[in-house]
Amino acid sequence: MSELDTFTTRAVAGSGGDWSARYSHAVMDTFGSPQRVLVRGEGAYVWDADGTRYLDLLAGIAVNALGHAHPTLTAAISAQLGTLGHVSNFFATPTQIALAERLLALAEAPEGSRVFFTNSGTEANEAAFKMARRHSTGTAGPGTRTRVLALEGGFHGRSMGALALTSKAAYREPFEPLPGGVEFVPFADTAALAHAFSSEATQARGEVAALVVEPVQGEAGVRSLPPGYLAAARELTERHGALLVLDEVQTGIGRTGSWFAYQQPELGGGIVPDVVTLAKGLGGGFPVGAVVAYGPHAATLLGRGQHGTTFGGNPVAAAAALATIGVIERDGLLAHVRAVGEALRTGIAGCANPLVAGARGRGLLLAVQLTRPVAAEVARLALDAGFIVNAVAPDAIRLAPPLILTTDQVRDVVAFFASLPDVPTPGEA
Ligand SMILES: *Cc1c(COP(=O)(O)O)cnc(C)c1O
């Protein structure tokens, strides 16, 4: 028996016990009660402690790009850990350097672009926020670009900086005061965005350092920015000397059917951003995030000693990301995501169940719009039927399955939504 077997199996051995009770006595109650205790995964399926199988249509919230226990990813992580698992950032490793080069190539980033590695999306956005603060020299001199714009409905993480960029009052208010200068502009409203850059706004509140946006808002219920918005945002930020920061933590690395969502003509229209943040799908389930800074100006906003991390860019995380990207490319998963995503979206939209109003999103980042606010109950029914989904809004279900989802699995999901029983609206029963 190996050491690993000794310690992990000993810790859970013989305790088929009441995991939910043990959870609530040992783990902080930030997430509410767990829906199930999961013990194993393979491909797009996971199994719970009772041996029940579920089709995982959430993939750890858009994380497990290659599904569970993918042999290539497992081998890459194991091989790297068995060779060199961690070094300080006083040293470099070949995997880290190769991953930085790979991301710059996927981003088609211009000469002078650079990458900073993190462990999460929050940390990537925190770094981007610090870049916005450094990009502070306005027409009136150093330190005069005081404003950072973000979108209503946007989600960027839970640290104080990332939270300051996140619009949801219930997340923000218990933790105020947050870093200042952030203003929220209405979602998908180019006129309101233009107004935030107007001389009236600038004279009243100062110049804009950065605009931070998700090409598709994930936590807000899978809401895509309309065609032309990002192009307008690029034009305004460029004209006014502000950074355009795209949060692709949820949309990046193939999720929407292209490496980055902004690369799709309908979303980005060929723009080049200043900063893109990544995490979720990047490591295929291993924690890793990245900030891609486009061009020499953005790439040098954080100088020596101005930012750091112990774990960010560690060789195991880099190996996981290289393997994930490699499999997506080798197996043609970008085209696959476009095809199965379209089949899933149109299948659900056409399933003729009175509770289903439609389906939206791109690739395999989708939301099922319900006709009534019964998403929590639908998610419970789904779990009982063997499907993991997410009630992302009172009247919407988010689907973000592994990118390896098969057409047979699409058929099973469509059949589930087609056969949904009538569900009473909360409060009306
Ligand atoms: C999940 C998410 C984050 C936060 O990432 P963590 O890895 O949970 O810190 C930030 N931005 C977006 C768009 C996300 O979906």
Tab-separated table of N, CA and C in Angstrom, residues 291-370:
chain	number	residue	atom	x	y	z
A	291	VAL	N	-3.165	35.810	-16.400
A	291	VAL	CA	-3.461	37.133	-16.942
A	291	VAL	C	-2.623	37.265	-18.200
A	292	VAL	N	-3.284	37.489	-19.336
A	292	VAL	CA	-2.553	37.739	-20.578
A	292	VAL	C	-2.586	39.244	-20.825
A	293	ALA	N	-1.412	39.849	-20.889
A	293	ALA	CA	-1.304	41.292	-21.131
A	293	ALA	C	-0.822	41.489	-22.568
A	294	TYR	N	-1.625	42.221	-23.342
A	294	TYR	CA	-1.368	42.371	-24.773
A	294	TYR	C	-0.506	43.607	-25.032
A	295	GLY	N	0.665	43.378	-25.630
A	295	GLY	CA	1.537	44.483	-26.027
A	295	GLY	C	2.376	44.985	-24.875
A	296	PRO	N	3.442	45.723	-25.211
A	296	PRO	CA	4.445	46.097	-24.204
A	296	PRO	C	3.926	47.017	-23.103
A	297	HIS	N	2.947	47.858	-23.386
A	297	HIS	CA	2.472	48.744	-22.309
A	297	HIS	C	1.788	47.941	-21.205
A	298	ALA	N	0.764	47.157	-21.590
A	298	ALA	CA	0.035	46.364	-20.593
A	298	ALA	C	0.986	45.384	-19.905
A	299	ALA	N	1.906	44.829	-20.675
A	299	ALA	CA	2.784	43.784	-20.144
A	299	ALA	C	3.764	44.290	-19.107
A	300	THR	N	3.947	45.606	-19.021
A	300	THR	CA	4.933	46.142	-18.074
A	300	THR	C	4.284	46.993	-16.978
A	301	LEU	N	2.943	46.935	-16.883
A	301	LEU	CA	2.267	47.722	-15.842
A	301	LEU	C	2.637	47.240	-14.446
A	302	LEU	N	2.820	45.942	-14.285
A	302	LEU	CA	3.265	45.402	-13.006
A	302	LEU	C	4.764	45.130	-13.122
A	303	GLY	N	5.526	46.002	-12.517
A	303	GLY	CA	6.985	45.867	-12.608
A	303	GLY	C	7.541	44.951	-11.539
A	304	ARG	N	8.846	44.828	-11.529
A	304	ARG	CA	9.507	43.957	-10.535
A	304	ARG	C	9.104	44.331	-9.123
A	305	GLY	N	8.685	43.324	-8.366
A	305	GLY	CA	8.328	43.565	-6.967
A	305	GLY	C	6.922	44.096	-6.762
A	306	GLN	N	6.197	44.390	-7.847
A	306	GLN	CA	4.865	44.987	-7.675
A	306	GLN	C	3.733	43.973	-7.583
A	307	HIS	N	4.030	42.720	-7.864
A	307	HIS	CA	3.019	41.688	-7.680
A	307	HIS	C	3.740	40.364	-7.497
A	308	GLY	N	3.045	39.388	-6.924
A	308	GLY	CA	3.697	38.108	-6.707
A	308	GLY	C	2.720	37.055	-6.246
A	309	THR	N	3.196	35.838	-6.155
A	309	THR	CA	2.386	34.697	-5.744
A	309	THR	C	3.331	33.543	-5.464
A	310	THR	N	3.008	32.729	-4.466
A	310	THR	CA	3.854	31.568	-4.194
A	310	THR	C	3.569	30.425	-5.160
A	311	PHE	N	2.273	30.119	-5.324
A	311	PHE	CA	1.920	28.942	-6.124
A	311	PHE	C	1.720	29.240	-7.606
A	312	GLY	N	1.416	30.504	-7.936
A	312	GLY	CA	1.068	30.833	-9.319
A	312	GLY	C	2.161	30.418	-10.293
A	313	GLY	N	1.767	29.696	-11.342
A	313	GLY	CA	2.727	29.278	-12.358
A	313	GLY	C	3.543	28.072	-11.972
A	314	ASN	N	3.092	27.338	-10.921
A	314	ASN	CA	3.879	26.160	-10.518
A	314	ASN	C	3.863	25.112	-11.627
A	315	PRO	N	4.893	24.274	-11.683
A	315	PRO	CA	5.037	23.384	-12.837
A	315	PRO	C	3.904	22.369	-12.991
A	316	VAL	N	3.274	21.950	-11.889
A	316	VAL	CA	2.182	20.971	-12.012
A	316	VAL	C	0.964	21.635	-12.667
A	317	ALA	N	0.647	22.848	-12.210
A	317	ALA	CA	-0.467	23.579	-12.811
A	317	ALA	C	-0.193	23.859	-14.281
A	318	ALA	N	1.039	24.216	-14.587
A	318	ALA	CA	1.390	24.508	-15.983
A	318	ALA	C	1.287	23.248	-16.838
A	319	ALA	N	1.708	22.114	-16.282
A	319	ALA	CA	1.600	20.852	-17.027
A	319	ALA	C	0.141	20.497	-17.267
A	320	ALA	N	-0.704	20.744	-16.256
A	320	ALA	CA	-2.134	20.470	-16.415
A	320	ALA	C	-2.720	21.326	-17.532
A	321	ALA	N	-2.358	22.606	-17.550
A	321	ALA	CA	-2.889	23.505	-18.581
A	321	ALA	C	-2.370	23.123	-19.962
A	322	LEU	N	-1.092	22.770	-20.061
A	322	LEU	CA	-0.551	22.359	-21.364
A	322	LEU	C	-1.261	21.104	-21.866
A	323	ALA	N	-1.546	20.173	-20.956
A	323	ALA	CA	-2.240	18.942	-21.356
A	323	ALA	C	-3.671	19.250	-21.784
A	324	THR	N	-4.348	20.118	-21.045
A	324	THR	CA	-5.731	20.467	-21.374
A	324	THR	C	-5.793	21.117	-22.759
A	325	ILE	N	-4.944	22.110	-22.969
A	325	ILE	CA	-4.910	22.796	-24.262
A	325	ILE	C	-4.529	21.803	-25.363
A	326	GLY	N	-3.560	20.944	-25.071
A	326	GLY	CA	-3.109	19.968	-26.069
A	326	GLY	C	-4.217	19.026	-26.499
A	327	VAL	N	-5.007	18.532	-25.539
A	327	VAL	CA	-6.096	17.601	-25.869
A	327	VAL	C	-7.202	18.331	-26.639
A	328	ILE	N	-7.524	19.561	-26.224
A	328	ILE	CA	-8.552	20.328	-26.937
A	328	ILE	C	-8.153	20.463	-28.407
A	329	GLU	N	-6.875	20.755	-28.635
A	329	GLU	CA	-6.396	20.928	-30.013
A	329	GLU	C	-6.340	19.588	-30.757
A	330	ARG	N	-5.726	18.590	-30.119
A	330	ARG	CA	-5.556	17.284	-30.770
A	330	ARG	C	-6.888	16.658	-31.150
A	331	ASP	N	-7.873	16.771	-30.264
A	331	ASP	CA	-9.155	16.107	-30.487
A	331	ASP	C	-10.187	16.999	-31.188
A	332	GLY	N	-9.745	18.154	-31.657
A	332	GLY	CA	-10.661	19.029	-32.401
A	332	GLY	C	-11.859	19.464	-31.576
A	333	LEU	N	-11.620	19.750	-30.275
A	333	LEU	CA	-12.756	20.014	-29.392
A	333	LEU	C	-13.413	21.378	-29.615
A	334	LEU	N	-12.705	22.337	-30.239
A	334	LEU	CA	-13.366	23.625	-30.479
A	334	LEU	C	-14.530	23.429	-31.453
A	335	ALA	N	-14.271	22.712	-32.548
A	335	ALA	CA	-15.352	22.438	-33.515
A	335	ALA	C	-16.417	21.548	-32.879
A	336	HIS	N	-15.976	20.598	-32.063
A	336	HIS	CA	-16.913	19.713	-31.376
A	336	HIS	C	-17.846	20.508	-30.468
A	337	VAL	N	-17.270	21.444	-29.719
A	337	VAL	CA	-18.074	22.274	-28.806
A	337	VAL	C	-19.113	23.073	-29.592
A	338	ARG	N	-18.710	23.616	-30.730
A	338	ARG	CA	-19.678	24.382	-31.533
A	338	ARG	C	-20.819	23.476	-31.989
A	339	ALA	N	-20.470	22.256	-32.410
A	339	ALA	CA	-21.500	21.343	-32.947
A	339	ALA	C	-22.418	20.817	-31.839
A	340	VAL	N	-21.850	20.261	-30.773
A	340	VAL	CA	-22.729	19.704	-29.730
A	340	VAL	C	-23.439	20.821	-28.964
A	341	GLY	N	-22.781	21.972	-28.822
A	341	GLY	CA	-23.417	23.099	-28.153
A	341	GLY	C	-24.658	23.549	-28.915
A	342	GLU	N	-24.518	23.622	-30.231
A	342	GLU	CA	-25.656	24.018	-31.068
A	342	GLU	C	-26.770	22.963	-30.983
A	343	ALA	N	-26.380	21.688	-30.998
A	343	ALA	CA	-27.383	20.608	-30.905
A	343	ALA	C	-28.107	20.666	-29.561
A	344	LEU	N	-27.342	20.938	-28.498
A	344	LEU	CA	-27.942	20.998	-27.167
A	344	LEU	C	-28.878	22.203	-27.059
A	345	ARG	N	-28.401	23.345	-27.538
A	345	ARG	CA	-29.208	24.572	-27.437
A	345	ARG	C	-30.499	24.443	-28.251
A	346	THR	N	-30.377	24.021	-29.507
A	346	THR	CA	-31.577	23.946	-30.350
A	346	THR	C	-32.484	22.805	-29.891
A	347	GLY	N	-31.882	21.708	-29.403
A	347	GLY	CA	-32.685	20.591	-28.911
A	347	GLY	C	-33.552	21.006	-27.732
A	348	ILE	N	-32.943	21.712	-26.778
A	348	ILE	CA	-33.703	22.152	-25.604
A	348	ILE	C	-34.715	23.225	-25.998
A	349	ALA	N	-34.269	24.170	-26.829
A	349	ALA	CA	-35.179	25.261	-27.224
A	349	ALA	C	-36.416	24.700	-27.930
A	350	GLY	N	-36.236	23.576	-28.634
A	350	GLY	CA	-37.347	23.014	-29.405
A	350	GLY	C	-38.059	21.871	-28.705
A	351	CYS	N	-37.829	21.702	-27.404
A	351	CYS	CA	-38.309	20.482	-26.758
A	351	CYS	C	-39.789	20.527	-26.366
A	352	ALA	N	-40.441	21.648	-26.593
A	352	ALA	CA	-41.902	21.734	-26.430
A	352	ALA	C	-42.391	21.302	-25.057
A	353	ASN	N	-41.681	21.754	-24.014
A	353	ASN	CA	-42.200	21.565	-22.661
A	353	ASN	C	-42.690	22.931	-22.181
A	354	PRO	N	-43.860	22.993	-21.562
A	354	PRO	CA	-44.406	24.304	-21.178
A	354	PRO	C	-43.534	25.074	-20.179
A	355	LEU	N	-42.617	24.386	-19.480
A	355	LEU	CA	-41.736	25.102	-18.543
A	355	LEU	C	-40.522	25.719	-19.241
A	356	VAL	N	-40.233	25.262	-20.464
A	356	VAL	CA	-39.022	25.701	-21.159
A	356	VAL	C	-39.368	26.805	-22.152
A	357	ALA	N	-38.841	28.013	-21.877
A	357	ALA	CA	-39.122	29.146	-22.757
A	357	ALA	C	-38.111	29.246	-23.888
A	358	GLY	N	-36.915	28.694	-23.680
A	358	GLY	CA	-35.881	28.785	-24.712
A	358	GLY	C	-34.527	28.462	-24.129
A	359	ALA	N	-33.499	28.559	-24.972
A	359	ALA	CA	-32.133	28.309	-24.522
A	359	ALA	C	-31.220	29.318	-25.196
A	360	ARG	N	-30.232	29.803	-24.434
A	360	ARG	CA	-29.317	30.811	-24.977
A	360	ARG	C	-27.890	30.456	-24.602
A	361	GLY	N	-26.948	31.177	-25.217
A	361	GLY	CA	-25.541	30.979	-24.915
A	361	GLY	C	-24.782	30.561	-26.150
A	362	ARG	N	-23.511	30.249	-25.936
A	362	ARG	CA	-22.628	29.886	-27.041
A	362	ARG	C	-21.844	28.652	-26.673
A	363	GLY	N	-21.614	27.796	-27.682
A	363	GLY	CA	-20.831	26.601	-27.424
A	363	GLY	C	-21.453	25.813	-26.300
A	364	LEU	N	-20.654	25.461	-25.301
A	364	LEU	CA	-21.172	24.696	-24.172
A	364	LEU	C	-21.250	25.554	-22.910
A	365	LEU	N	-21.588	26.827	-23.083
A	365	LEU	CA	-21.975	27.691	-21.960
A	365	LEU	C	-23.389	28.175	-22.271
A	366	LEU	N	-24.365	27.457	-21.696
A	366	LEU	CA	-25.761	27.663	-22.084
A	366	LEU	C	-26.628	27.909	-20.860
A	367	ALA	N	-27.773	28.541	-21.101
A	367	ALA	CA	-28.785	28.655	-20.059
A	367	ALA	C	-30.125	28.277	-20.662
A	368	VAL	N	-30.883	27.522	-19.877
A	368	VAL	CA	-32.248	27.176	-20.245
A	368	VAL	C	-33.151	28.189	-19.553
A	369	GLN	N	-33.870	28.968	-20.357
A	369	GLN	CA	-34.786	29.951	-19.782
A	369	GLN	C	-36.102	29.248	-19.469
A	370	LEU	N	-36.536	29.364	-18.209
A	370	LEU	CA	-37.794	28.742	-17.813
A	370	LEU	C	-38.922	29.765	-17.886
